Every structure is written in C-alpha cells, then in structure tokens.
Amino acid sequence: MLTESFLVSVAAPEKGGKNTPYKDIGIHQYQFHPVISVDSTYKKSSTQPNCLAVTTSHIFAAQTEKAVIHVYNRNNASQEAVVPFRERIHSIATCGDASGGGVLVLGLQGGGVILWELCTGRQVSTPQSHLQPTTCLAVDRTSNFLLSGSPDSTIHFWSIPSLLSFLPSSTHDASQGQPLSPLRSFSDHRAAINALEFGHSSGIANIAISASQDKTCIVWDYLGGIALHTFLLVSAPLCLTLDPADRAAYVGYEDGSIQVLKFYIDNSFIHSLHQSDVPSTPSHPAVKDRWLPPSPQSSATLSIQLSYDGATLLSGHRDGTVQSWDVAQGRFATTLADLSAPVTNLKILSPTGFPLSSALPLRLHKVVKPRYESSAGGYNNLSTSSGLPANYTLTAQFATTLSSEPSDFQKSLTSPTFSPSLLDASIAELASLSSAAEDPIGEEDLGEQNTHLLAQLHAALHTQREAMSQLLEMDRKVWRMQQELRIKSERKRRRRERKRREVERERIIVNGSKEEKAAAVAEQKKGTIIDKRSVEDGMDVDEEEQAELEEDEEELSSDTDEMTESD
C-alpha cells in the first residue's frame, strides 16, 4: 500500500505557556495517508526554522542557541550522536546520495558555510561570505548548486563540486591561498532573506525563488544571474515552498494565511517567466489567490510543504498546530495535530510502497563525525597519484547482495538434470540446422543481404550524425545567448559608469570646494580634449559606443569560433 508521511520539529515552548502532552519530544513523524497516525517520536530537540534535515536513514536537527547537531537514526527511532561545532548552526540542508550517505550543508553564525561528508567525516569550510548568520540554504535537484541567504539581504550562489573538489580549480587555488568563494551574488532584496527554494527541474531552464522580509518574492534564473519576476506581497513571507511541477509558489504570512504565486498566465499554457514579450515589472498576486486562516486568532505560519502529488498543502504554526489545506479548493481543510509548541520545520517524506521500487545499493549505517583537522578545501596530505588524501576512508553498508542473478547456463551446470527449457532450445536449434542443410542459401542471396545491411548501417550513421549536429547547434545557440546577455550587462554597466562620472563632476563644479572644482574642471577639460580628438578622428560619442559594440561582437564571434573548433 502506498503511504505518505511527514516530519515536524518544534521549538521549546515559552515559559508560562500552556502545558504540552509531548514533554521532551522535539521531533514527530506522522503518517497522513491513508490515515493520520503517529509513527515515531524523537526526544531532546529544539530547532529554529530551516534547522531540520532528513535522509532515508537519519534525521539532523540543529539545536536552538547551541553549537551542536543532534543526529537521530530513523531505523531504530533513537538518538545516535550529538555532534559539536565551533559556531552556532542557523540552517542545514542535505545533498547528494539518496541513501543518506551524501553531504550535510550547514549555515554558520559567522556567515560561512560548512559541507560535511556523512560517510567520510571530511569537513569543508568556507570563509565568511555573509555579514550576518547564514539562516537559509537550498540545494538544487542535481546536487550541483547551493543557495545561501542571510539577514544581510544577500543571496550567494555556490558550486558544490567546486567546494568539495580535492584539486585546485578556478574557484580555489591552493598554491595562491585564494579562499573558496561563491560563483555570484544576488542583492535585489532590501531586507532579511527568510526562505529559499530551487525548482524541481534538472535542466538549464530551472528556477529558484527567494522570500524576503521586504515583502517581496523574486524568481531567479540562477544560472544566468537574472531576476525573472518580482512579486509584491501584502505582508512579509515567513516560509516558502514550490509546486512539484513548478507551476506556482506558496508562502505563509504572519496572520496564518497562505498566498499563492502563480507562474502561468490565466487560461493559458504559457510559462510567463520565460516569455520575453511579457512585461517583467513587479506584480501583486490576485486577492482570490490568498487562502484565509480558519479563524482570526490563527497564529503565524512558520513552515509549509506540499504533498507528493501537489493536492494537499501542510502548514506548521506558532501555536503548535499542523494544518491541512485543499489546493484544488484553495481553502483550509482540517487540523492534523496540536503539539503545543511552535512548529518551526515541516518535511514531507517520499512516499513508500511503489510496486517497482528497488532497494538502494548502499546504506549509511552510522554517520562519521566531522574531522576538524580538515583544511578549507581538503588539500592537506594529498596523494600524488589520485589527488585524494591518504587517510580518506568511506564507511557504508551494502544494502543488497553483491552477487548477480545466475544465468540459465550457470543454473544448468548446478542442476542434477537438463532443464526442459534447455532441451527445447537445443531441439529447436538442431531442427533449424537440418532445414538449412536441406535448403542452403546461395552466395548471391548472402551478397544481397550483406548489401542491404550495409545500406541500413550507412543510413543509421547518417541519422546519428544529423542528430549530433542538431544537438551541437542547440548547445551553440544556448551558449551564444548567454554570452550576449553577459555582453549586454557589461555594456549597460559601462554606460551607467560614464553617466555617474558626468553627474558627479557636475555636482562638484556646482557645490564643491575650490580645489574640488579645479580638479573637476581639469577632468572635464581632459574629457573634452579626448572628445575633440575623437571628433578629429571622425568619431563622435555614438560612434564610440558603436565601436564598443563592434568590439563586443568581434569578441563574441571569436569565442563562437573557438567553441566551434572545440566541438
């Protein structure tokens, strides 16, 4: 039977609050399909938002006001370890192997990020990248990219393979001592980042969305570094989740209501985020897309998640309730649980019971605690032959037998007699040989068959070459589009810089001191002389911009030629 469960964690209730029947229980696992019931509970935990992560074998909970992570084993529903760190942990996320032996990403009090390999204990630490604590993290579906957010209003975009690489790369040069740094940063928000989410696609058109205390949600093309659309909200969003098909986003408000942010145009199949003819100006979501709470006394929505099929939305609230919402009807459905403590994190687990599901080859039996002697990039004690450290050891458990299913021939060797299937196959082969001897095929017929097969082979090779050429052409177009966007951005930056210098010079001439005015006038005269020289050479300002445009086009053409040669 197909079953679906969810995991919730709570913060310690305030002193003087209402009595709770779940004393010392910080994490609850519920089954809500086909019937609601408690599966298991985990004690001695208190977590803040974005401080819970779960794999198929373990649960990780960063503790409130402490620099420790509690590790729970899901197989025996018990606490396995308490892992201390040098800084308080403000957010965690998992990436990598679905068996639980991947990487745990930690957001630190000082604004940095730690990557902890659960099967090896290797720890990779980045320098301080945020000015304030790293309070939210998101990992994409391919486990290649990471987003980190902070109250300093910035979002950093990281490459996980570059962070975990043993060898120096373009983002980390061990010989020069350059620190690990993000690929790019987004600074369109003006207040604290409350939540981050990646889309569910694995392609280059995947999206990411951020929710901020400045009452906005921004949808990003994170690979291109472009803000696709901005939603202006009526209140600050506290939590965020995406539809399984990336058709819409859902945010939770302080009053307990849920706001739907639709990405598709009404009565259309067009995804408006990627349409160049659709205006990209900020927009307000429709009033009808806001789901009101069950009562005016409802408390803040601290965490939300969608079910596997996207038909049900679950929300955790500050008053300790876990509520269910009907997505199709767009309204509150029922209250699933009351934990009497703020429900800070809610995770819907993958469904179990699929008929064709296969067991994972490896299983993480016990996490390996991080080794603090690991350097920032893992470059200490590198082996000269493979690039791996000499003491790099992976600890895991095989979940299935290593021997493969024996073949029919192997079964026949160990069988006390010949199997009926083997006898039937042998008799059929002998019968075909005897019929071939009675009616032999001439050499001419064999030659015609060979010619026909050779023609089919040439046709298949031609089809393959055409398909490969089409794929290369598509890759070339995508690459050229990315380069054109980069060149346009650089051109706009140069224009803005020229205008800024002109405005600053005029301001100094009008309001500056005598020395500043003299310097500004000298600089203006110098610019005038340069402009006169350009005019004497037969080139005006517009022509200079045209020359820059031609240089950019020449650079793009040369890069395209290099890409073509490499292809």
Coordinates of C-alpha atoms in Angstrom, one line a residue:
M1 CA 0.0 0.0 0.0
L2 CA 1.2 3.5 -0.8
T3 CA 1.8 5.5 2.3
E4 CA 2.9 9.1 2.8
S5 CA 4.4 10.6 5.9
F6 CA 5.6 14.0 7.2
L7 CA 8.2 15.1 9.8
V8 CA 7.8 18.1 12.1
S9 CA 10.1 19.7 14.6
V10 CA 9.2 22.2 17.3
A11 CA 11.0 24.9 19.3
A12 CA 11.0 24.9 23.0
P13 CA 7.7 26.4 24.3
E14 CA 7.8 29.7 26.0
K15 CA 7.9 29.8 29.8
G16 CA 4.4 30.1 31.3
G17 CA 2.8 28.7 28.1
K18 CA 0.2 26.0 28.0
N19 CA 1.1 22.5 29.2
T20 CA 2.1 20.1 26.5
P21 CA 1.4 16.4 26.5
Y22 CA 4.6 15.8 24.5
K23 CA 7.2 16.6 27.2
D24 CA 10.8 16.5 25.9
I25 CA 9.6 15.4 22.4
G26 CA 11.1 17.7 19.8
I27 CA 10.5 15.8 16.5
H28 CA 7.4 13.9 15.4
Q29 CA 6.9 11.6 12.4
Y30 CA 3.2 11.3 11.3
Q31 CA 1.6 9.2 8.6
F32 CA -1.2 11.2 6.9
H33 CA -2.0 8.9 4.0
P34 CA -4.1 6.7 4.1
V35 CA -4.9 7.6 7.7
I36 CA -3.4 10.1 10.2
S37 CA -1.3 8.4 12.9
V38 CA 1.9 8.9 14.9
D39 CA 4.7 6.7 13.5
S40 CA 7.6 7.7 15.8
T41 CA 8.9 10.5 18.1
Y42 CA 12.4 11.8 18.9
K43 CA 13.3 13.4 22.2
K44 CA 15.6 16.2 23.4
S45 CA 15.4 18.6 20.5
S46 CA 14.5 22.2 20.0
T47 CA 15.0 23.7 16.5
Q48 CA 14.5 27.1 14.8
P49 CA 13.2 27.4 11.2
N50 CA 15.5 25.9 8.5
C51 CA 17.3 23.8 11.1
L52 CA 16.0 20.3 10.2
A53 CA 17.2 18.0 7.5
V54 CA 16.2 14.4 6.8
T55 CA 17.6 11.5 4.7
T56 CA 16.4 7.9 4.2
S57 CA 18.4 6.8 7.2
H58 CA 18.9 9.8 9.5
I59 CA 17.4 13.0 10.9
F60 CA 19.6 16.0 11.6
A61 CA 18.5 18.8 14.0
A62 CA 20.5 21.9 14.7
Q63 CA 19.7 22.9 18.3
T64 CA 18.5 26.4 19.3
E65 CA 21.1 28.6 21.0
K66 CA 23.7 25.7 20.9
A67 CA 26.6 24.9 18.6
V68 CA 25.5 21.2 18.3
I69 CA 23.6 19.0 15.9
H70 CA 21.5 16.0 17.2
V71 CA 21.7 13.0 14.9
Y72 CA 18.8 10.5 15.0
N73 CA 18.7 7.1 13.4
R74 CA 15.4 6.5 11.6
N75 CA 15.8 2.7 11.6
N76 CA 15.6 2.3 15.4
A77 CA 14.0 5.8 16.2
S78 CA 16.7 6.8 18.6
Q79 CA 19.3 9.4 19.0
E80 CA 22.6 8.3 17.5
A81 CA 25.0 11.1 18.2
V82 CA 25.5 14.7 19.4
V83 CA 27.9 16.5 17.1
P84 CA 29.5 19.7 18.4
F85 CA 30.7 22.6 16.2
R86 CA 32.8 25.7 16.8
E87 CA 29.9 28.0 15.8
R88 CA 26.2 28.0 16.2
I89 CA 24.3 26.4 13.3
H90 CA 21.5 28.6 11.9
S91 CA 20.4 26.4 8.9
I92 CA 21.0 22.9 7.4
A93 CA 20.3 21.1 4.2
T94 CA 21.2 17.8 2.6
C95 CA 22.5 17.0 -0.9
G96 CA 24.0 14.1 -2.7
D97 CA 23.3 10.4 -2.3
A98 CA 19.7 9.4 -1.7
S99 CA 20.8 6.5 0.5
G100 CA 21.7 9.0 3.2
G101 CA 25.4 8.9 2.6
G102 CA 25.7 12.3 1.0
V103 CA 26.7 15.8 2.3
L104 CA 25.1 17.9 5.0
V105 CA 25.4 21.6 4.4
L106 CA 25.5 23.9 7.5
G107 CA 24.9 27.7 7.7
L108 CA 27.0 29.3 10.4
Q109 CA 26.7 32.1 12.9
G110 CA 29.6 33.9 11.4
G111 CA 28.2 33.9 7.8
G112 CA 30.1 31.0 6.4
V113 CA 29.1 27.5 5.2
I114 CA 30.3 24.0 6.1
L115 CA 30.0 20.9 4.0
W116 CA 30.2 17.7 6.0
E117 CA 30.5 14.4 4.1
L118 CA 28.5 11.9 6.2
C119 CA 30.3 8.7 5.0
T120 CA 33.8 10.0 5.4
G121 CA 33.7 12.7 8.1
R122 CA 35.5 15.2 5.8
Q123 CA 34.6 18.8 6.5
V124 CA 35.0 21.7 4.1
S125 CA 34.6 25.2 5.5
T126 CA 34.2 28.4 3.5
P127 CA 35.3 31.8 4.7
Q128 CA 32.8 34.3 5.9
S129 CA 30.7 35.2 2.9
H130 CA 27.7 36.9 4.6
L131 CA 27.9 39.8 7.0
Q132 CA 25.3 38.1 9.3
P133 CA 24.4 34.5 10.1
T134 CA 23.6 32.1 7.2
T135 CA 19.9 31.5 8.1
C136 CA 18.6 29.6 5.0
L137 CA 20.0 27.1 2.5
A138 CA 18.7 25.4 -0.7
V139 CA 20.2 22.6 -2.8
D140 CA 19.1 22.0 -6.4
R141 CA 17.8 18.7 -7.7
T142 CA 21.1 17.7 -9.3
S143 CA 23.1 18.5 -6.0
N144 CA 25.4 20.7 -8.1
F145 CA 24.4 24.1 -6.9
L146 CA 23.7 25.7 -3.5
L147 CA 22.0 29.0 -2.5
S148 CA 22.6 30.6 0.9
G149 CA 20.7 33.5 2.4
S150 CA 21.2 35.8 5.4
P151 CA 19.6 38.7 7.2
D152 CA 22.1 41.0 5.4
S153 CA 19.7 40.7 2.4
T154 CA 22.2 39.0 0.1
I155 CA 22.0 35.6 -1.6
H156 CA 25.1 33.7 -2.6
F157 CA 25.2 31.1 -5.4
W158 CA 27.8 28.2 -4.9
S159 CA 29.1 25.3 -7.0
I160 CA 29.0 22.2 -4.7
P161 CA 31.5 20.2 -6.8
S162 CA 34.0 23.1 -6.7
L163 CA 33.7 23.3 -2.9
L164 CA 34.2 19.5 -2.5
S165 CA 37.0 19.2 -5.1
F166 CA 40.3 17.9 -3.8
L167 CA 42.3 19.6 -6.6
P168 CA 42.7 23.3 -7.2
S169 CA 40.2 24.8 -9.6
S170 CA 39.2 28.2 -11.0
T171 CA 37.4 29.0 -7.7
H172 CA 40.1 27.7 -5.4
D173 CA 43.8 27.9 -6.0
A174 CA 45.6 26.2 -3.1
S175 CA 49.0 27.4 -4.3
Q176 CA 47.9 31.1 -4.1
G177 CA 45.8 30.6 -1.0
Q178 CA 42.7 32.1 -2.5
P179 CA 39.6 31.3 -0.4
L180 CA 36.5 29.5 -1.6
S181 CA 34.0 32.0 -2.9
P182 CA 30.5 31.9 -4.5
L183 CA 30.0 31.9 -8.2
R184 CA 27.8 35.0 -8.0
S185 CA 25.7 37.0 -5.5
F186 CA 22.2 38.4 -5.7
S187 CA 21.4 41.7 -4.0
D188 CA 18.0 42.7 -5.3
H189 CA 16.3 42.3 -1.9
R190 CA 16.4 45.1 0.7
A191 CA 15.8 43.1 3.9
A192 CA 16.5 39.8 5.5
I193 CA 16.1 36.6 3.4
N194 CA 13.6 34.3 5.1
A195 CA 13.4 31.3 2.7
L196 CA 15.0 29.9 -0.5
E197 CA 13.8 27.2 -2.8
F198 CA 15.0 25.6 -6.0
G199 CA 12.7 24.3 -8.8
H200 CA 12.3 20.6 -9.5
S201 CA 13.8 20.6 -13.0
S202 CA 17.3 19.3 -13.8
G203 CA 17.8 21.4 -17.0
I204 CA 19.3 24.8 -17.7
A205 CA 15.8 26.5 -17.5
N206 CA 15.4 25.6 -13.8
I207 CA 14.4 28.4 -11.5
A208 CA 14.9 29.4 -7.9
I209 CA 12.8 31.7 -5.7
S210 CA 13.6 33.7 -2.6
A211 CA 11.3 35.3 0.0
S212 CA 12.4 38.3 2.0
Q213 CA 11.3 40.4 4.9
D214 CA 11.0 43.4 2.5
K215 CA 7.6 41.9 1.4
T216 CA 8.8 40.5 -1.9
C217 CA 9.4 37.2 -3.6
I218 CA 11.8 37.1 -6.5
V219 CA 12.0 34.3 -9.1
W220 CA 15.6 33.8 -10.5
D221 CA 17.3 32.3 -13.4
Y222 CA 20.2 31.4 -11.2
L223 CA 22.4 30.0 -14.0
G224 CA 22.1 33.3 -15.9
G225 CA 22.1 35.5 -12.9
I226 CA 18.8 37.2 -13.9
A227 CA 15.8 38.1 -11.9
L228 CA 12.8 36.8 -13.9
H229 CA 9.9 38.3 -11.9
T230 CA 9.2 40.1 -8.6
F231 CA 6.0 39.5 -6.6
L232 CA 4.9 42.4 -4.3
L233 CA 3.2 40.9 -1.2
V234 CA 0.9 42.4 1.4
S235 CA 3.0 41.1 4.3
A236 CA 6.4 39.7 4.9
P237 CA 6.6 36.0 3.9
L238 CA 7.9 33.7 6.6
C239 CA 8.2 30.5 4.7
L240 CA 8.1 29.2 1.1
T241 CA 7.5 26.1 -1.0
L242 CA 7.2 25.3 -4.7
D243 CA 4.6 23.2 -6.6
P244 CA 6.0 19.8 -7.7
A245 CA 5.7 20.9 -11.3
D246 CA 6.9 24.4 -10.7
R247 CA 3.6 25.9 -11.7
A248 CA 3.3 28.1 -8.6
A249 CA 4.9 29.0 -5.2
Y250 CA 3.2 29.2 -1.8
V251 CA 4.2 31.5 1.0
G252 CA 3.0 31.7 4.6
Y253 CA 2.1 35.0 6.4
E254 CA 2.2 36.2 10.0
D255 CA -1.6 36.0 10.3
G256 CA -1.7 32.3 9.4
S257 CA -2.9 32.8 5.8
I258 CA -1.4 31.2 2.7
Q259 CA -0.6 33.2 -0.5
V260 CA -0.4 31.5 -3.9
L261 CA 2.0 33.0 -6.5
K262 CA 1.1 31.7 -9.9
F263 CA 3.7 31.5 -12.7
Y264 CA 1.4 30.8 -15.5
I265 CA -0.9 33.2 -17.3
D266 CA -4.6 32.5 -16.6
N267 CA -6.3 30.2 -19.1
S268 CA -3.0 29.6 -20.9
F269 CA -0.2 27.1 -21.0
I270 CA 2.5 29.7 -21.4
H271 CA 5.1 30.0 -18.6
S272 CA 5.2 33.7 -18.3
L273 CA 8.6 33.7 -16.5
H274 CA 10.4 32.8 -19.7
Q275 CA 8.4 34.9 -22.2
S276 CA 10.3 38.0 -23.4
D277 CA 7.1 39.7 -24.6
V278 CA 5.5 39.5 -21.2
P279 CA 6.3 42.6 -19.0
S280 CA 8.7 41.9 -16.3
T281 CA 7.5 44.7 -14.0
P282 CA 6.8 43.7 -10.4
S283 CA 3.2 42.5 -9.8
H284 CA 0.8 41.9 -7.0
P285 CA -0.8 38.4 -6.6
A286 CA -4.5 38.2 -7.0
V287 CA -6.7 38.7 -3.9
K288 CA -8.5 35.5 -4.7
D289 CA -5.2 33.6 -4.5
R290 CA -4.9 34.2 -0.8
W291 CA -6.2 31.5 1.5
L292 CA -7.7 32.8 4.7
P293 CA -6.9 31.1 8.0
P294 CA -9.6 29.1 9.8
S295 CA -10.1 31.8 12.5
P296 CA -9.0 35.4 13.1
Q297 CA -7.0 34.2 16.1
S298 CA -4.7 31.9 14.0
S299 CA -1.0 32.3 14.6
A300 CA 1.9 32.8 12.2
T301 CA 2.7 30.2 9.5
L302 CA 6.3 29.1 10.2
S303 CA 6.7 26.2 7.8
I304 CA 4.8 24.8 4.7
Q305 CA 5.2 21.8 2.4
L306 CA 3.2 20.3 -0.5
S307 CA 2.4 16.6 -0.7
Y308 CA 3.9 14.3 -3.4
D309 CA 1.0 14.9 -5.8
G310 CA 0.6 18.6 -5.0
A311 CA -3.0 18.2 -4.0
T312 CA -2.5 18.9 -0.3
L313 CA -0.5 21.6 1.5
L314 CA 0.6 21.2 5.1
S315 CA 1.5 24.1 7.3
G316 CA 3.1 24.4 10.8
H317 CA 2.1 27.3 13.0
R318 CA 3.4 29.2 16.0
D319 CA 0.6 27.9 18.2
G320 CA 1.7 24.3 17.7
T321 CA -1.0 23.2 15.1
V322 CA -0.3 21.4 11.9
Q323 CA -3.0 22.3 9.4
S324 CA -4.0 20.8 6.1
W325 CA -5.2 22.8 3.1
D326 CA -7.0 21.7 -0.1
V327 CA -5.0 23.1 -3.1
A328 CA -7.8 22.5 -5.6
Q329 CA -10.4 24.3 -3.5
G330 CA -7.9 26.9 -2.2
R331 CA -9.0 26.7 1.4
F332 CA -8.4 25.3 4.8
A333 CA -9.3 21.6 5.2
T334 CA -8.5 20.3 8.8
T335 CA -6.1 20.4 11.7
L336 CA -3.9 17.3 11.8
A337 CA -2.1 17.8 15.1
D338 CA -1.6 20.1 18.0
L339 CA 1.8 19.9 19.5
S340 CA 1.5 22.9 21.9
A341 CA 4.9 24.3 20.8
P342 CA 5.9 26.4 17.7
V343 CA 6.1 24.1 14.6
T344 CA 9.3 25.5 13.1
N345 CA 10.1 22.9 10.5
L346 CA 7.9 20.6 8.4
K347 CA 9.2 18.0 5.9
I348 CA 7.1 15.7 3.8
L349 CA 8.9 12.4 3.2
S350 CA 9.0 10.5 -0.1
P351 CA 6.1 8.0 -0.5
T352 CA 6.8 4.3 0.2
G353 CA 5.1 1.3 -1.3
F354 CA 5.6 1.7 -5.0
P355 CA 5.4 -1.7 -6.6
L356 CA 8.5 -1.3 -8.8
S357 CA 10.8 0.5 -6.4
S358 CA 14.2 -1.1 -5.9
A359 CA 16.5 -1.1 -2.9
L360 CA 19.4 1.3 -2.8
P361 CA 22.8 -0.3 -3.2
L362 CA 24.4 1.4 -0.2
R363 CA 23.1 2.4 3.2
L364 CA 24.5 4.7 5.8
H365 CA 24.5 2.7 8.9
K366 CA 26.1 5.3 11.1
V367 CA 27.3 8.8 10.4
V368 CA 31.0 9.6 10.6
K369 CA 31.6 12.6 12.8
P370 CA 33.5 15.5 11.1
R371 CA 37.2 15.7 11.4
Y372 CA 38.2 19.3 12.4
E373 CA 41.7 18.9 11.1
S374 CA 40.4 19.0 7.5
S375 CA 41.5 22.2 5.7
A376 CA 39.2 24.6 3.9
G377 CA 39.4 22.7 0.6
G378 CA 40.5 19.3 1.7
Y379 CA 44.0 19.7 0.2
N380 CA 46.1 18.5 3.1
N381 CA 48.0 15.2 2.8
L382 CA 47.0 14.8 -0.9
S383 CA 48.1 11.5 -2.5
T384 CA 50.3 12.3 -5.5
S385 CA 48.7 9.5 -7.6
S386 CA 44.9 10.1 -7.2
G387 CA 44.6 13.5 -5.6
L388 CA 42.8 12.0 -2.6
P389 CA 44.1 12.4 1.0
A390 CA 46.0 9.4 2.3
N391 CA 43.5 9.0 5.2
Y392 CA 40.3 9.4 3.1
T393 CA 38.0 6.5 4.0
L394 CA 34.4 5.9 3.1
T395 CA 32.2 3.9 5.6
A396 CA 28.9 2.5 4.3
Q397 CA 26.9 -0.7 4.3
F398 CA 25.9 -2.7 1.3
A399 CA 22.1 -3.0 1.3
T400 CA 21.9 -5.9 -1.2
T401 CA 23.9 -8.9 -2.1
L402 CA 26.9 -8.3 -4.3
S403 CA 26.4 -11.5 -6.4
S404 CA 24.2 -11.1 -9.5
E405 CA 21.4 -13.5 -10.6
P406 CA 23.0 -16.7 -12.1
S407 CA 22.4 -17.2 -15.8
D408 CA 20.5 -20.1 -17.3
F409 CA 23.8 -21.7 -18.2
Q410 CA 25.1 -21.5 -14.6
K411 CA 21.8 -22.9 -13.4
S412 CA 22.2 -25.8 -15.8
L413 CA 25.7 -26.6 -14.6
T414 CA 24.5 -27.0 -11.0
S415 CA 21.2 -28.7 -11.9
P416 CA 21.0 -32.6 -11.4
T417 CA 19.5 -32.9 -14.9
F418 CA 18.9 -30.9 -18.1
S419 CA 16.1 -28.4 -17.7
P420 CA 13.1 -28.6 -20.1
S421 CA 13.8 -25.1 -21.4
L422 CA 17.4 -26.0 -22.3
L423 CA 16.2 -29.3 -24.1
D424 CA 13.6 -27.4 -26.1
A425 CA 16.1 -24.8 -27.2
S426 CA 18.6 -27.5 -28.3
I427 CA 16.0 -29.4 -30.3
A428 CA 14.9 -26.2 -32.0
E429 CA 18.5 -25.3 -32.9
L430 CA 19.1 -28.8 -34.4
A431 CA 15.9 -28.6 -36.4
S432 CA 16.9 -25.2 -37.8
L433 CA 20.3 -26.6 -38.8
S434 CA 18.8 -29.6 -40.6
S435 CA 16.3 -27.3 -42.5
A436 CA 19.2 -25.1 -43.5
A437 CA 21.2 -28.1 -44.9
E438 CA 18.2 -29.2 -47.0
D439 CA 17.7 -25.7 -48.5
P440 CA 21.1 -23.9 -48.5
I441 CA 21.3 -20.3 -49.1
G442 CA 23.2 -19.3 -52.2
E443 CA 26.1 -17.0 -52.3
E444 CA 24.2 -14.4 -54.3
D445 CA 21.5 -14.2 -51.7
L446 CA 24.1 -13.7 -49.0
G447 CA 25.7 -10.9 -51.0
E448 CA 22.3 -9.2 -51.4
Q449 CA 21.6 -9.4 -47.7
N450 CA 25.0 -8.0 -46.9
T451 CA 24.5 -5.1 -49.3
H452 CA 21.1 -4.4 -47.8
L453 CA 22.5 -4.5 -44.2
L454 CA 25.4 -2.2 -45.3
A455 CA 22.9 0.3 -46.7
Q456 CA 20.9 0.3 -43.4
L457 CA 24.1 0.8 -41.4
H458 CA 25.1 3.9 -43.6
A459 CA 21.5 5.3 -43.1
A460 CA 21.7 4.8 -39.4
L461 CA 25.1 6.6 -39.3
H462 CA 23.8 9.5 -41.3
T463 CA 20.8 9.9 -39.0
Q464 CA 23.2 9.8 -36.0
R465 CA 25.4 12.5 -37.5
E466 CA 22.4 14.7 -38.2
A467 CA 21.1 14.3 -34.6
M468 CA 24.6 15.1 -33.2
S469 CA 24.9 18.2 -35.4
Q470 CA 21.5 19.4 -34.3
L471 CA 22.5 18.9 -30.6
L472 CA 25.7 20.8 -31.1
E473 CA 23.8 23.6 -32.9
M474 CA 21.4 23.9 -29.9
D475 CA 24.3 24.0 -27.4
R476 CA 25.9 26.7 -29.6
K477 CA 22.8 28.8 -29.6
V478 CA 22.3 28.5 -25.8
W479 CA 26.0 29.4 -25.2
R480 CA 25.7 32.4 -27.6
M481 CA 22.6 33.6 -25.9
Q482 CA 24.4 33.5 -22.5
Q483 CA 27.3 35.4 -23.9
E484 CA 25.1 38.1 -25.5
L485 CA 23.4 38.6 -22.1
R486 CA 26.8 39.0 -20.5
I487 CA 27.9 41.5 -23.1
K488 CA 24.7 43.5 -22.8
S489 CA 25.1 43.6 -19.0
E490 CA 28.7 44.8 -19.3
R491 CA 27.7 47.5 -21.8
K492 CA 25.0 48.8 -19.5
R493 CA 27.5 48.9 -16.7
R494 CA 29.9 51.0 -18.8
R495 CA 27.1 53.4 -19.7
R496 CA 26.0 53.8 -16.1
E497 CA 29.6 54.4 -15.1
R498 CA 30.0 57.2 -17.6
K499 CA 26.8 58.8 -16.6
R500 CA 27.7 58.6 -12.9
R501 CA 31.0 60.3 -13.5
E502 CA 29.4 63.1 -15.5
V503 CA 26.8 63.7 -12.8
E504 CA 29.4 63.6 -10.1
R505 CA 31.6 66.1 -12.0
E506 CA 28.7 68.5 -12.5
R507 CA 27.8 68.3 -8.8
I508 CA 31.3 69.1 -7.7
I509 CA 31.5 72.0 -10.2
V510 CA 28.3 73.5 -8.6
N511 CA 28.7 72.6 -4.9
G512 CA 32.3 71.6 -4.3
S513 CA 35.2 73.4 -2.8
K514 CA 37.7 75.4 -4.9
E515 CA 40.2 72.5 -5.1
E516 CA 37.5 70.0 -6.0
K517 CA 36.1 72.4 -8.6
A518 CA 39.5 72.9 -10.1
A519 CA 40.1 69.2 -10.3
A520 CA 36.6 68.6 -11.8
V521 CA 37.1 71.3 -14.4
A522 CA 40.5 69.8 -15.3
E523 CA 39.0 66.4 -15.6
Q524 CA 36.1 67.9 -17.7
K525 CA 38.7 69.6 -20.0
K526 CA 40.6 66.4 -20.3
G527 CA 37.4 64.6 -21.3
T528 CA 36.6 67.5 -23.8
I529 CA 40.1 67.1 -25.3
I530 CA 39.5 63.4 -25.7
D531 CA 36.1 64.0 -27.3
K532 CA 37.8 66.6 -29.6
R533 CA 40.4 64.0 -30.6
S534 CA 37.6 61.6 -31.3
V535 CA 35.8 64.2 -33.4
E536 CA 39.1 65.0 -35.3
D537 CA 39.4 61.3 -36.0
G538 CA 35.9 61.3 -37.4
M539 CA 34.3 59.5 -34.4
D540 CA 31.6 61.0 -32.1
V541 CA 30.3 59.6 -28.8
D542 CA 27.6 57.5 -30.5
E543 CA 30.3 56.1 -32.8
E544 CA 32.4 55.3 -29.8
E545 CA 29.6 53.2 -28.4
Q546 CA 29.2 51.7 -31.8
A547 CA 32.9 50.8 -31.8
E548 CA 32.5 49.2 -28.4
L549 CA 29.5 47.3 -29.7
E550 CA 31.6 46.1 -32.7
E551 CA 34.4 45.0 -30.3
D552 CA 31.9 43.0 -28.3
E553 CA 30.5 41.4 -31.4
E554 CA 34.1 40.6 -32.5
E555 CA 34.8 39.0 -29.1
L556 CA 31.6 37.0 -29.3
S557 CA 32.4 35.8 -32.9
S558 CA 36.0 34.8 -31.8
D559 CA 34.6 32.9 -28.8
T560 CA 32.0 31.2 -31.1
D561 CA 34.8 30.2 -33.5
E562 CA 36.7 28.7 -30.6
M563 CA 33.7 26.8 -29.4
T564 CA 33.1 25.5 -32.9
E565 CA 36.7 24.3 -33.2
S566 CA 36.4 22.5 -29.8
D567 CA 33.1 20.9 -30.9

